[in-house]
Amino acid sequence: MTKKLENKVAFVTGAAMGNGLGAATVLARHGAIVNLVDVNPLVSDSAEKLRGEGLLAESHIGDVTDIESIRAVAKKIVEKYGKIDILVNNAGVANIIPFLELSDEIRDRMFDINIKGVWNCSKAILPYMIENHYGKIVNMSSVTGTTVVDPGETAYGTTKAAIWGFTKALAIEVAKQNITVNAICPGYILTPMVQGSARETDPANPQRVIDGIAAGIPMERLGTTEELGDLVAFLSSDESRYITGTQIVIDGGSTLPESGSMGHH
Ligand SMILES: NC(=O)c1ccc[n+]([C@@H]2O[C@H](COP(=O)([O-])OP(=O)(O)OC[C@H]3O[C@@H](n4cnc5c(N)ncnc54)[C@H](O)[C@@H]3O)[C@@H](O)[C@H]2O)c1
């Protein structure tokens, strides 16, 4: 049986760990040739691990805030494979800091990575998709800023809501070129980002924080990066060919409760 992403070339940002690595793993299991792009040199170990599973994976150092570094990586991939079919704009950072204490530097870093990063990678890679009359762009938004928020998320929430606007605006421009652009809004997925903020909240017992989050989710657990990856694979495949400009929530029901105190990321 042919796999649903066989011969597809994917470009996944922030793929050294967490959601990006989960997405890259599932895309590769569906047969895609996956290019893992990250500023963190650990990305080469992550690609190596996937190759150890017999999957097609390569790593590249690239900074989404630096369009030239992304253009260079994209060019290298296209020279080798002739195209890029799938772009997963996943790289992102979160700092939870009250508005009046949040420095402009930290705000700008979040805006640069989370918003301009999506912008830069789309700008660098879209021309290849147009040339090929085929493309799937998947942008990592969040339930944070689009549906729910906790205190300290003015900058992060702003960036994740911006991705909705960008997703729709780009989707309409490229629809007739057979390119779909969609956004994913995860609730809590267990990644190094979430583990890091649990450690910040309770250095002595971060697991208590994770358990507390799980207790507030109707499905009583955080999501896994591979569950997130399954949704990325759907939006990256022809199964979703008539879906564009939309956003899909994946949160184990965490945004459902009408009452009760719950936190989100
Ligand atoms: N984990 C969650 O619960 C959750 C929920 C909603 C949305 N998200 C979103 O999912 C995405 C991934 O989050 P995660 O939890 O896996 O985070 P993570 O911190 O575990 O991993 C993020 C990766 O992005 C990379 N990265 C950071 N800056 C980069 C840059 N300038 N260029 C290239 N790569 C860069 C990091 O090196 C890291 O490997 C983010 O956009 C985040 O906002 C996560």
PDB file of C-alpha atoms and ligand atoms in Angstrom:
ATOM      1  CA  MET A   1       0.000   0.000   0.000  1.00  0.00           C
ATOM      2  CA  THR A   2       1.409   3.407  -0.847  1.00  0.00           C
ATOM      3  CA  LYS A   3       1.713   5.746   2.091  1.00  0.00           C
ATOM      4  CA  LYS A   4      -0.327   8.949   1.995  1.00  0.00           C
ATOM      5  CA  LEU A   5       2.698  11.287   1.941  1.00  0.00           C
ATOM      6  CA  GLU A   6       5.046   9.214  -0.207  1.00  0.00           C
ATOM      7  CA  ASN A   7       7.335  11.398  -2.375  1.00  0.00           C
ATOM      8  CA  LYS A   8       6.218  14.546  -0.593  1.00  0.00           C
ATOM      9  CA  VAL A   9       8.965  16.883   0.624  1.00  0.00           C
ATOM     10  CA  ALA A  10       8.311  18.561   3.975  1.00  0.00           C
ATOM     11  CA  PHE A  11       9.936  21.515   5.742  1.00  0.00           C
ATOM     12  CA  VAL A  12       9.226  21.585   9.481  1.00  0.00           C
ATOM     13  CA  THR A  13      10.444  24.461  11.676  1.00  0.00           C
ATOM     14  CA  GLY A  14      11.268  24.108  15.357  1.00  0.00           C
ATOM     15  CA  ALA A  15      11.681  20.387  14.733  1.00  0.00           C
ATOM     16  CA  ALA A  16      14.492  19.605  17.178  1.00  0.00           C
ATOM     17  CA  MET A  17      11.934  18.735  19.872  1.00  0.00           C
ATOM     18  CA  GLY A  18       8.336  19.031  20.995  1.00  0.00           C
ATOM     19  CA  ASN A  19       5.500  19.590  18.544  1.00  0.00           C
ATOM     20  CA  GLY A  20       7.820  20.104  15.569  1.00  0.00           C
ATOM     21  CA  LEU A  21       9.541  16.794  16.172  1.00  0.00           C
ATOM     22  CA  GLY A  22       6.186  15.051  16.693  1.00  0.00           C
ATOM     23  CA  ALA A  23       4.930  16.519  13.405  1.00  0.00           C
ATOM     24  CA  ALA A  24       8.115  15.550  11.550  1.00  0.00           C
ATOM     25  CA  THR A  25       7.919  12.013  12.938  1.00  0.00           C
ATOM     26  CA  VAL A  26       4.336  11.412  11.831  1.00  0.00           C
ATOM     27  CA  LEU A  27       4.890  13.016   8.388  1.00  0.00           C
ATOM     28  CA  ALA A  28       7.907  10.751   7.884  1.00  0.00           C
ATOM     29  CA  ARG A  29       5.940   7.664   8.988  1.00  0.00           C
ATOM     30  CA  HIS A  30       3.449   8.512   6.244  1.00  0.00           C
ATOM     31  CA  GLY A  31       6.321   8.394   3.759  1.00  0.00           C
ATOM     32  CA  ALA A  32       7.343  12.070   3.467  1.00  0.00           C
ATOM     33  CA  ILE A  33      10.948  13.161   3.066  1.00  0.00           C
ATOM     34  CA  VAL A  34      11.167  15.370   6.132  1.00  0.00           C
ATOM     35  CA  ASN A  35      13.536  18.304   6.587  1.00  0.00           C
ATOM     36  CA  LEU A  36      13.861  19.248  10.246  1.00  0.00           C
ATOM     37  CA  VAL A  37      14.849  22.909  10.659  1.00  0.00           C
ATOM     38  CA  ASP A  38      15.842  24.469  13.984  1.00  0.00           C
ATOM     39  CA  VAL A  39      18.285  26.901  15.596  1.00  0.00           C
ATOM     40  CA  ASN A  40      19.119  24.227  18.173  1.00  0.00           C
ATOM     41  CA  PRO A  41      21.928  21.901  17.001  1.00  0.00           C
ATOM     42  CA  LEU A  42      20.097  19.021  18.743  1.00  0.00           C
ATOM     43  CA  VAL A  43      18.056  18.912  15.534  1.00  0.00           C
ATOM     44  CA  SER A  44      20.720  16.682  13.989  1.00  0.00           C
ATOM     45  CA  ASP A  45      20.222  14.065  16.746  1.00  0.00           C
ATOM     46  CA  SER A  46      16.462  14.243  16.187  1.00  0.00           C
ATOM     47  CA  ALA A  47      16.846  13.572  12.442  1.00  0.00           C
ATOM     48  CA  GLU A  48      19.325  10.805  13.204  1.00  0.00           C
ATOM     49  CA  LYS A  49      16.767   9.154  15.486  1.00  0.00           C
ATOM     50  CA  LEU A  50      14.147   9.227  12.733  1.00  0.00           C
ATOM     51  CA  ARG A  51      16.605   7.720  10.252  1.00  0.00           C
ATOM     52  CA  GLY A  52      17.208   5.017  12.887  1.00  0.00           C
ATOM     53  CA  GLU A  53      13.492   4.152  12.530  1.00  0.00           C
ATOM     54  CA  GLY A  54      14.085   3.752   8.782  1.00  0.00           C
ATOM     55  CA  LEU A  55      12.445   7.106   7.979  1.00  0.00           C
ATOM     56  CA  LEU A  56      13.573   9.749   5.464  1.00  0.00           C
ATOM     57  CA  ALA A  57      14.784  12.682   7.544  1.00  0.00           C
ATOM     58  CA  GLU A  58      17.446  15.365   7.243  1.00  0.00           C
ATOM     59  CA  SER A  59      18.345  18.196   9.581  1.00  0.00           C
ATOM     60  CA  HIS A  60      19.256  21.817   8.842  1.00  0.00           C
ATOM     61  CA  ILE A  61      20.263  24.699  11.057  1.00  0.00           C
ATOM     62  CA  GLY A  62      17.963  27.603  10.260  1.00  0.00           C
ATOM     63  CA  ASP A  63      16.606  30.585  12.171  1.00  0.00           C
ATOM     64  CA  VAL A  64      13.041  31.545  11.238  1.00  0.00           C
ATOM     65  CA  THR A  65      13.758  35.161  12.212  1.00  0.00           C
ATOM     66  CA  ASP A  66      16.430  35.316   9.512  1.00  0.00           C
ATOM     67  CA  ILE A  67      14.815  34.951   6.097  1.00  0.00           C
ATOM     68  CA  GLU A  68      18.174  34.542   4.363  1.00  0.00           C
ATOM     69  CA  SER A  69      19.013  31.509   6.497  1.00  0.00           C
ATOM     70  CA  ILE A  70      15.617  30.006   5.636  1.00  0.00           C
ATOM     71  CA  ARG A  71      16.049  30.816   1.918  1.00  0.00           C
ATOM     72  CA  ALA A  72      19.430  29.060   1.977  1.00  0.00           C
ATOM     73  CA  VAL A  73      17.969  25.909   3.535  1.00  0.00           C
ATOM     74  CA  ALA A  74      15.006  25.917   1.136  1.00  0.00           C
ATOM     75  CA  LYS A  75      17.310  26.321  -1.871  1.00  0.00           C
ATOM     76  CA  LYS A  76      19.435  23.378  -0.744  1.00  0.00           C
ATOM     77  CA  ILE A  77      16.350  21.178  -0.386  1.00  0.00           C
ATOM     78  CA  VAL A  78      14.950  22.185  -3.777  1.00  0.00           C
ATOM     79  CA  GLU A  79      18.317  21.561  -5.444  1.00  0.00           C
ATOM     80  CA  LYS A  80      18.215  18.036  -4.056  1.00  0.00           C
ATOM     81  CA  TYR A  81      14.513  17.107  -4.361  1.00  0.00           C
ATOM     82  CA  GLY A  82      13.178  19.611  -6.900  1.00  0.00           C
ATOM     83  CA  LYS A  83      10.331  20.894  -4.689  1.00  0.00           C
ATOM     84  CA  ILE A  84       8.879  21.559  -1.244  1.00  0.00           C
ATOM     85  CA  ASP A  85       5.291  20.299  -0.863  1.00  0.00           C
ATOM     86  CA  ILE A  86       4.647  20.844   2.839  1.00  0.00           C
ATOM     87  CA  LEU A  87       5.608  23.709   5.149  1.00  0.00           C
ATOM     88  CA  VAL A  88       4.909  23.318   8.864  1.00  0.00           C
ATOM     89  CA  ASN A  89       5.398  26.704  10.539  1.00  0.00           C
ATOM     90  CA  ASN A  90       5.800  25.393  14.056  1.00  0.00           C
ATOM     91  CA  ALA A  91       8.774  27.201  15.647  1.00  0.00           C
ATOM     92  CA  GLY A  92       7.574  29.311  18.548  1.00  0.00           C
ATOM     93  CA  VAL A  93       8.456  30.549  22.017  1.00  0.00           C
ATOM     94  CA  ALA A  94       6.356  31.509  25.030  1.00  0.00           C
ATOM     95  CA  ASN A  95       7.222  33.743  27.975  1.00  0.00           C
ATOM     96  CA  ILE A  96       4.521  34.242  30.559  1.00  0.00           C
ATOM     97  CA  ILE A  97       5.093  37.693  32.074  1.00  0.00           C
ATOM     98  CA  PRO A  98       2.560  40.283  33.373  1.00  0.00           C
ATOM     99  CA  PHE A  99       1.972  43.067  30.829  1.00  0.00           C
ATOM    100  CA  LEU A 100       3.525  45.925  32.829  1.00  0.00           C
ATOM    101  CA  GLU A 101       6.637  43.860  33.565  1.00  0.00           C
ATOM    102  CA  LEU A 102       7.121  42.546  30.032  1.00  0.00           C
ATOM    103  CA  SER A 103      10.114  44.210  28.381  1.00  0.00           C
ATOM    104  CA  ASP A 104       9.950  45.366  24.772  1.00  0.00           C
ATOM    105  CA  GLU A 105      12.925  43.084  24.054  1.00  0.00           C
ATOM    106  CA  ILE A 106      11.096  39.935  25.162  1.00  0.00           C
ATOM    107  CA  ARG A 107       7.938  41.100  23.371  1.00  0.00           C
ATOM    108  CA  ASP A 108       9.880  41.680  20.164  1.00  0.00           C
ATOM    109  CA  ARG A 109      11.586  38.296  20.389  1.00  0.00           C
ATOM    110  CA  MET A 110       8.174  36.604  20.654  1.00  0.00           C
ATOM    111  CA  PHE A 111       6.807  38.700  17.770  1.00  0.00           C
ATOM    112  CA  ASP A 112       9.916  37.975  15.678  1.00  0.00           C
ATOM    113  CA  ILE A 113       9.870  34.202  16.132  1.00  0.00           C
ATOM    114  CA  ASN A 114       6.143  33.516  16.391  1.00  0.00           C
ATOM    115  CA  ILE A 115       4.817  35.994  13.805  1.00  0.00           C
ATOM    116  CA  LYS A 116       7.667  37.064  11.523  1.00  0.00           C
ATOM    117  CA  GLY A 117       9.031  33.516  11.563  1.00  0.00           C
ATOM    118  CA  VAL A 118       5.798  32.230  10.004  1.00  0.00           C
ATOM    119  CA  TRP A 119       5.879  35.155   7.589  1.00  0.00           C
ATOM    120  CA  ASN A 120       9.528  34.572   6.578  1.00  0.00           C
ATOM    121  CA  CYS A 121       9.224  30.836   5.985  1.00  0.00           C
ATOM    122  CA  SER A 122       6.019  31.290   3.985  1.00  0.00           C
ATOM    123  CA  LYS A 123       7.673  33.994   1.884  1.00  0.00           C
ATOM    124  CA  ALA A 124      10.789  31.888   1.266  1.00  0.00           C
ATOM    125  CA  ILE A 125       8.965  28.669   0.361  1.00  0.00           C
ATOM    126  CA  LEU A 126       5.737  29.769  -1.324  1.00  0.00           C
ATOM    127  CA  PRO A 127       7.431  30.548  -4.683  1.00  0.00           C
ATOM    128  CA  TYR A 128       8.431  26.866  -4.995  1.00  0.00           C
ATOM    129  CA  MET A 129       4.873  25.768  -4.228  1.00  0.00           C
ATOM    130  CA  ILE A 130       3.433  28.145  -6.807  1.00  0.00           C
ATOM    131  CA  GLU A 131       5.907  26.841  -9.385  1.00  0.00           C
ATOM    132  CA  ASN A 132       4.776  23.306  -8.601  1.00  0.00           C
ATOM    133  CA  HIS A 133       1.049  24.244  -8.445  1.00  0.00           C
ATOM    134  CA  TYR A 134       0.839  22.338  -5.163  1.00  0.00           C
ATOM    135  CA  GLY A 135       1.350  23.168  -1.516  1.00  0.00           C
ATOM    136  CA  LYS A 136       0.217  22.587   2.058  1.00  0.00           C
ATOM    137  CA  ILE A 137       1.054  25.176   4.691  1.00  0.00           C
ATOM    138  CA  VAL A 138       0.258  24.372   8.330  1.00  0.00           C
ATOM    139  CA  ASN A 139       0.705  27.162  10.895  1.00  0.00           C
ATOM    140  CA  MET A 140       0.967  26.472  14.628  1.00  0.00           C
ATOM    141  CA  SER A 141      -1.402  28.814  16.443  1.00  0.00           C
ATOM    142  CA  SER A 142      -2.848  27.950  19.870  1.00  0.00           C
ATOM    143  CA  VAL A 143      -6.065  28.037  21.851  1.00  0.00           C
ATOM    144  CA  THR A 144      -4.208  30.784  23.751  1.00  0.00           C
ATOM    145  CA  GLY A 145      -5.069  34.206  22.410  1.00  0.00           C
ATOM    146  CA  THR A 146      -7.699  32.793  20.037  1.00  0.00           C
ATOM    147  CA  THR A 147     -10.113  31.217  22.544  1.00  0.00           C
ATOM    148  CA  VAL A 148      -8.694  31.432  26.066  1.00  0.00           C
ATOM    149  CA  VAL A 149      -5.898  33.152  27.954  1.00  0.00           C
ATOM    150  CA  ASP A 150      -4.202  33.215  31.328  1.00  0.00           C
ATOM    151  CA  PRO A 151      -2.577  36.262  32.962  1.00  0.00           C
ATOM    152  CA  GLY A 152       0.872  37.008  31.535  1.00  0.00           C
ATOM    153  CA  GLU A 153       0.020  36.080  27.962  1.00  0.00           C
ATOM    154  CA  THR A 154      -0.442  39.480  26.294  1.00  0.00           C
ATOM    155  CA  ALA A 155       2.506  39.034  23.933  1.00  0.00           C
ATOM    156  CA  TYR A 156       2.176  35.279  23.395  1.00  0.00           C
ATOM    157  CA  GLY A 157      -1.596  35.526  22.929  1.00  0.00           C
ATOM    158  CA  THR A 158      -1.139  38.365  20.445  1.00  0.00           C
ATOM    159  CA  THR A 159       1.258  36.272  18.359  1.00  0.00           C
ATOM    160  CA  LYS A 160      -0.993  33.226  18.273  1.00  0.00           C
ATOM    161  CA  ALA A 161      -4.057  35.299  17.306  1.00  0.00           C
ATOM    162  CA  ALA A 162      -2.001  36.997  14.576  1.00  0.00           C
ATOM    163  CA  ILE A 163      -1.434  33.591  13.006  1.00  0.00           C
ATOM    164  CA  TRP A 164      -5.214  33.257  12.440  1.00  0.00           C
ATOM    165  CA  GLY A 165      -5.330  36.478  10.454  1.00  0.00           C
ATOM    166  CA  PHE A 166      -2.248  35.582   8.467  1.00  0.00           C
ATOM    167  CA  THR A 167      -3.563  32.075   7.733  1.00  0.00           C
ATOM    168  CA  LYS A 168      -6.830  33.373   6.274  1.00  0.00           C
ATOM    169  CA  ALA A 169      -5.214  36.229   4.355  1.00  0.00           C
ATOM    170  CA  LEU A 170      -2.594  34.003   2.743  1.00  0.00           C
ATOM    171  CA  ALA A 171      -5.093  31.194   2.082  1.00  0.00           C
ATOM    172  CA  ILE A 172      -7.278  33.401  -0.091  1.00  0.00           C
ATOM    173  CA  GLU A 173      -4.310  34.650  -2.124  1.00  0.00           C
ATOM    174  CA  VAL A 174      -3.015  31.192  -3.026  1.00  0.00           C
ATOM    175  CA  ALA A 175      -6.239  29.158  -3.211  1.00  0.00           C
ATOM    176  CA  LYS A 176      -6.324  29.078  -7.016  1.00  0.00           C
ATOM    177  CA  GLN A 177      -2.743  27.840  -7.083  1.00  0.00           C
ATOM    178  CA  ASN A 178      -3.800  24.615  -5.353  1.00  0.00           C
ATOM    179  CA  ILE A 179      -2.130  25.613  -2.104  1.00  0.00           C
ATOM    180  CA  THR A 180      -3.947  25.242   1.198  1.00  0.00           C
ATOM    181  CA  VAL A 181      -3.085  27.229   4.317  1.00  0.00           C
ATOM    182  CA  ASN A 182      -4.509  26.170   7.663  1.00  0.00           C
ATOM    183  CA  ALA A 183      -3.824  26.707  11.345  1.00  0.00           C
ATOM    184  CA  ILE A 184      -3.781  24.314  14.261  1.00  0.00           C
ATOM    185  CA  CYS A 185      -4.773  25.454  17.750  1.00  0.00           C
ATOM    186  CA  PRO A 186      -3.412  23.066  20.333  1.00  0.00           C
ATOM    187  CA  GLY A 187      -4.407  23.108  23.961  1.00  0.00           C
ATOM    188  CA  TYR A 188      -1.864  21.498  26.258  1.00  0.00           C
ATOM    189  CA  ILE A 189       0.603  19.190  24.499  1.00  0.00           C
ATOM    190  CA  LEU A 190       3.356  17.680  26.648  1.00  0.00           C
ATOM    191  CA  THR A 191       6.541  19.230  25.190  1.00  0.00           C
ATOM    192  CA  PRO A 192       9.794  20.695  26.576  1.00  0.00           C
ATOM    193  CA  MET A 193       8.024  24.103  26.463  1.00  0.00           C
ATOM    194  CA  VAL A 194       5.293  22.953  28.864  1.00  0.00           C
ATOM    195  CA  GLN A 195       7.772  20.968  30.980  1.00  0.00           C
ATOM    196  CA  GLY A 196       9.929  24.114  31.222  1.00  0.00           C
ATOM    197  CA  SER A 197       7.093  26.294  32.447  1.00  0.00           C
ATOM    198  CA  ALA A 198       6.067  23.587  34.949  1.00  0.00           C
ATOM    199  CA  ARG A 199       9.633  23.689  36.305  1.00  0.00           C
ATOM    200  CA  GLU A 200       9.448  27.479  36.569  1.00  0.00           C
ATOM    201  CA  THR A 201       6.132  27.331  38.422  1.00  0.00           C
ATOM    202  CA  ASP A 202       7.260  24.649  40.896  1.00  0.00           C
ATOM    203  CA  PRO A 203      10.979  23.847  40.659  1.00  0.00           C
ATOM    204  CA  ALA A 204      10.692  21.256  43.436  1.00  0.00           C
ATOM    205  CA  ASN A 205       7.807  19.354  41.900  1.00  0.00           C
ATOM    206  CA  PRO A 206       7.063  20.138  38.235  1.00  0.00           C
ATOM    207  CA  GLN A 207       5.040  16.923  37.926  1.00  0.00           C
ATOM    208  CA  ARG A 208       2.521  18.387  40.378  1.00  0.00           C
ATOM    209  CA  VAL A 209       1.967  21.232  37.904  1.00  0.00           C
ATOM    210  CA  ILE A 210       1.535  18.819  34.984  1.00  0.00           C
ATOM    211  CA  ASP A 211      -0.914  16.726  37.039  1.00  0.00           C
ATOM    212  CA  GLY A 212      -2.818  19.908  37.924  1.00  0.00           C
ATOM    213  CA  ILE A 213      -3.122  20.825  34.253  1.00  0.00           C
ATOM    214  CA  ALA A 214      -4.302  17.308  33.394  1.00  0.00           C
ATOM    215  CA  ALA A 215      -6.949  17.451  36.128  1.00  0.00           C
ATOM    216  CA  GLY A 216      -8.484  20.528  34.471  1.00  0.00           C
ATOM    217  CA  ILE A 217      -8.785  18.904  31.026  1.00  0.00           C
ATOM    218  CA  PRO A 218     -11.978  16.921  30.305  1.00  0.00           C
ATOM    219  CA  MET A 219      -9.885  14.071  28.816  1.00  0.00           C
ATOM    220  CA  GLU A 220      -7.789  14.211  32.011  1.00  0.00           C
ATOM    221  CA  ARG A 221      -4.409  14.266  30.276  1.00  0.00           C
ATOM    222  CA  LEU A 222      -2.195  16.425  28.106  1.00  0.00           C
ATOM    223  CA  GLY A 223      -1.921  15.630  24.420  1.00  0.00           C
ATOM    224  CA  THR A 224       1.116  13.920  22.921  1.00  0.00           C
ATOM    225  CA  THR A 225       3.246  15.409  20.168  1.00  0.00           C
ATOM    226  CA  GLU A 226       2.340  12.477  17.944  1.00  0.00           C
ATOM    227  CA  GLU A 227      -1.393  13.133  18.382  1.00  0.00           C
ATOM    228  CA  LEU A 228      -0.619  16.681  17.262  1.00  0.00           C
ATOM    229  CA  GLY A 229       1.458  15.165  14.439  1.00  0.00           C
ATOM    230  CA  ASP A 230      -1.561  13.157  13.230  1.00  0.00           C
ATOM    231  CA  LEU A 231      -3.468  16.423  12.694  1.00  0.00           C
ATOM    232  CA  VAL A 232      -0.472  18.003  10.941  1.00  0.00           C
ATOM    233  CA  ALA A 233      -0.326  14.954   8.649  1.00  0.00           C
ATOM    234  CA  PHE A 234      -4.046  15.261   7.842  1.00  0.00           C
ATOM    235  CA  LEU A 235      -3.682  18.959   6.954  1.00  0.00           C
ATOM    236  CA  SER A 236      -0.536  18.111   4.954  1.00  0.00           C
ATOM    237  CA  SER A 237      -2.200  15.375   2.909  1.00  0.00           C
ATOM    238  CA  ASP A 238      -4.724  15.246   0.098  1.00  0.00           C
ATOM    239  CA  GLU A 239      -7.339  14.064   2.611  1.00  0.00           C
ATOM    240  CA  SER A 240      -7.724  17.776   3.478  1.00  0.00           C
ATOM    241  CA  ARG A 241      -7.579  19.075  -0.117  1.00  0.00           C
ATOM    242  CA  TYR A 242     -10.792  21.143   0.143  1.00  0.00           C
ATOM    243  CA  ILE A 243      -9.952  22.632   3.550  1.00  0.00           C
ATOM    244  CA  THR A 244      -8.247  26.007   3.525  1.00  0.00           C
ATOM    245  CA  GLY A 245      -8.070  29.172   5.620  1.00  0.00           C
ATOM    246  CA  THR A 246      -9.400  27.442   8.700  1.00  0.00           C
ATOM    247  CA  GLN A 247      -8.189  26.538  12.158  1.00  0.00           C
ATOM    248  CA  ILE A 248      -8.644  23.277  14.000  1.00  0.00           C
ATOM    249  CA  VAL A 249      -8.555  22.977  17.781  1.00  0.00           C
ATOM    250  CA  ILE A 250      -6.850  19.922  19.321  1.00  0.00           C
ATOM    251  CA  ASP A 251      -7.178  20.202  23.098  1.00  0.00           C
ATOM    252  CA  GLY A 252      -8.788  17.136  24.704  1.00  0.00           C
ATOM    253  CA  GLY A 253     -11.785  19.346  25.424  1.00  0.00           C
ATOM    254  CA  SER A 254      -9.832  21.842  27.538  1.00  0.00           C
ATOM    255  CA  THR A 255     -11.699  24.853  26.118  1.00  0.00           C
ATOM    256  CA  LEU A 256     -15.125  23.298  26.727  1.00  0.00           C
ATOM    257  CA  PRO A 257     -15.898  23.932  30.408  1.00  0.00           C
ATOM    258  CA  GLU A 258     -18.223  26.867  30.940  1.00  0.00           C
ATOM    259  CA  SER A 259     -17.264  27.097  34.610  1.00  0.00           C
ATOM    260  CA  GLY A 260     -14.367  26.043  36.790  1.00  0.00           C
ATOM    261  CA  SER A 261     -10.850  27.381  36.954  1.00  0.00           C
ATOM    262  CA  MET A 262      -8.529  26.038  34.309  1.00  0.00           C
ATOM    263  CA  GLY A 263      -5.223  27.152  32.827  1.00  0.00           C
ATOM    264  CA  HIS A 264      -4.173  26.957  29.207  1.00  0.00           C
ATOM    265  CA  HIS A 265      -1.042  27.352  27.219  1.00  0.00           C
TER     266      HIS A 265
HETATM  267  N1  LIG B   1       3.099  22.670  23.882  1.00  0.00           N
HETATM  268  C1  LIG B   1       1.913  23.224  23.902  1.00  0.00           C
HETATM  269  O1  LIG B   1       1.108  22.952  24.780  1.00  0.00           O
HETATM  270  C2  LIG B   1       1.522  24.204  22.829  1.00  0.00           C
HETATM  271  C3  LIG B   1       0.189  24.644  22.812  1.00  0.00           C
HETATM  272  C4  LIG B   1      -0.210  25.520  21.803  1.00  0.00           C
HETATM  273  C5  LIG B   1       0.686  25.919  20.833  1.00  0.00           C
HETATM  274  N2  LIG B   1       1.981  25.465  20.872  1.00  0.00           N
HETATM  275  C6  LIG B   1       2.873  25.911  19.817  1.00  0.00           C
HETATM  276  O2  LIG B   1       3.564  24.807  19.251  1.00  0.00           O
HETATM  277  C7  LIG B   1       4.827  25.259  18.760  1.00  0.00           C
HETATM  278  C8  LIG B   1       5.933  24.374  19.299  1.00  0.00           C
HETATM  279  O3  LIG B   1       5.880  24.407  20.714  1.00  0.00           O
HETATM  280  P1  LIG B   1       6.588  23.327  21.648  1.00  0.00           P
HETATM  281  O4  LIG B   1       5.734  23.219  22.848  1.00  0.00           O
HETATM  282  O5  LIG B   1       6.951  22.134  20.866  1.00  0.00           O
HETATM  283  O6  LIG B   1       7.896  24.185  22.049  1.00  0.00           O
HETATM  284  P2  LIG B   1       9.376  23.687  22.404  1.00  0.00           P
HETATM  285  O7  LIG B   1      10.012  24.815  23.125  1.00  0.00           O
HETATM  286  O8  LIG B   1       9.304  22.377  23.086  1.00  0.00           O
HETATM  287  O9  LIG B   1      10.059  23.542  20.962  1.00  0.00           O
HETATM  288  C9  LIG B   1      10.186  24.672  20.129  1.00  0.00           C
HETATM  289  C10 LIG B   1      11.315  24.471  19.132  1.00  0.00           C
HETATM  290  O10 LIG B   1      11.391  25.653  18.315  1.00  0.00           O
HETATM  291  C11 LIG B   1      12.748  25.970  18.140  1.00  0.00           C
HETATM  292  N3  LIG B   1      12.947  27.390  17.823  1.00  0.00           N
HETATM  293  C12 LIG B   1      12.856  28.453  18.668  1.00  0.00           C
HETATM  294  N4  LIG B   1      13.189  29.581  18.033  1.00  0.00           N
HETATM  295  C13 LIG B   1      13.496  29.238  16.757  1.00  0.00           C
HETATM  296  C14 LIG B   1      13.929  29.985  15.618  1.00  0.00           C
HETATM  297  N5  LIG B   1      14.119  31.294  15.682  1.00  0.00           N
HETATM  298  N6  LIG B   1      14.148  29.320  14.452  1.00  0.00           N
HETATM  299  C15 LIG B   1      13.984  27.978  14.389  1.00  0.00           C
HETATM  300  N7  LIG B   1      13.587  27.226  15.439  1.00  0.00           N
HETATM  301  C16 LIG B   1      13.356  27.848  16.609  1.00  0.00           C
HETATM  302  C17 LIG B   1      13.406  25.603  19.475  1.00  0.00           C
HETATM  303  O11 LIG B   1      14.810  25.473  19.339  1.00  0.00           O
HETATM  304  C18 LIG B   1      12.691  24.293  19.784  1.00  0.00           C
HETATM  305  O12 LIG B   1      13.357  23.183  19.220  1.00  0.00           O
HETATM  306  C19 LIG B   1       4.968  26.728  19.177  1.00  0.00           C
HETATM  307  O13 LIG B   1       4.613  27.551  18.090  1.00  0.00           O
HETATM  308  C20 LIG B   1       3.951  26.853  20.310  1.00  0.00           C
HETATM  309  O14 LIG B   1       3.492  28.169  20.446  1.00  0.00           O
HETATM  310  C21 LIG B   1       2.410  24.633  21.857  1.00  0.00           C
END
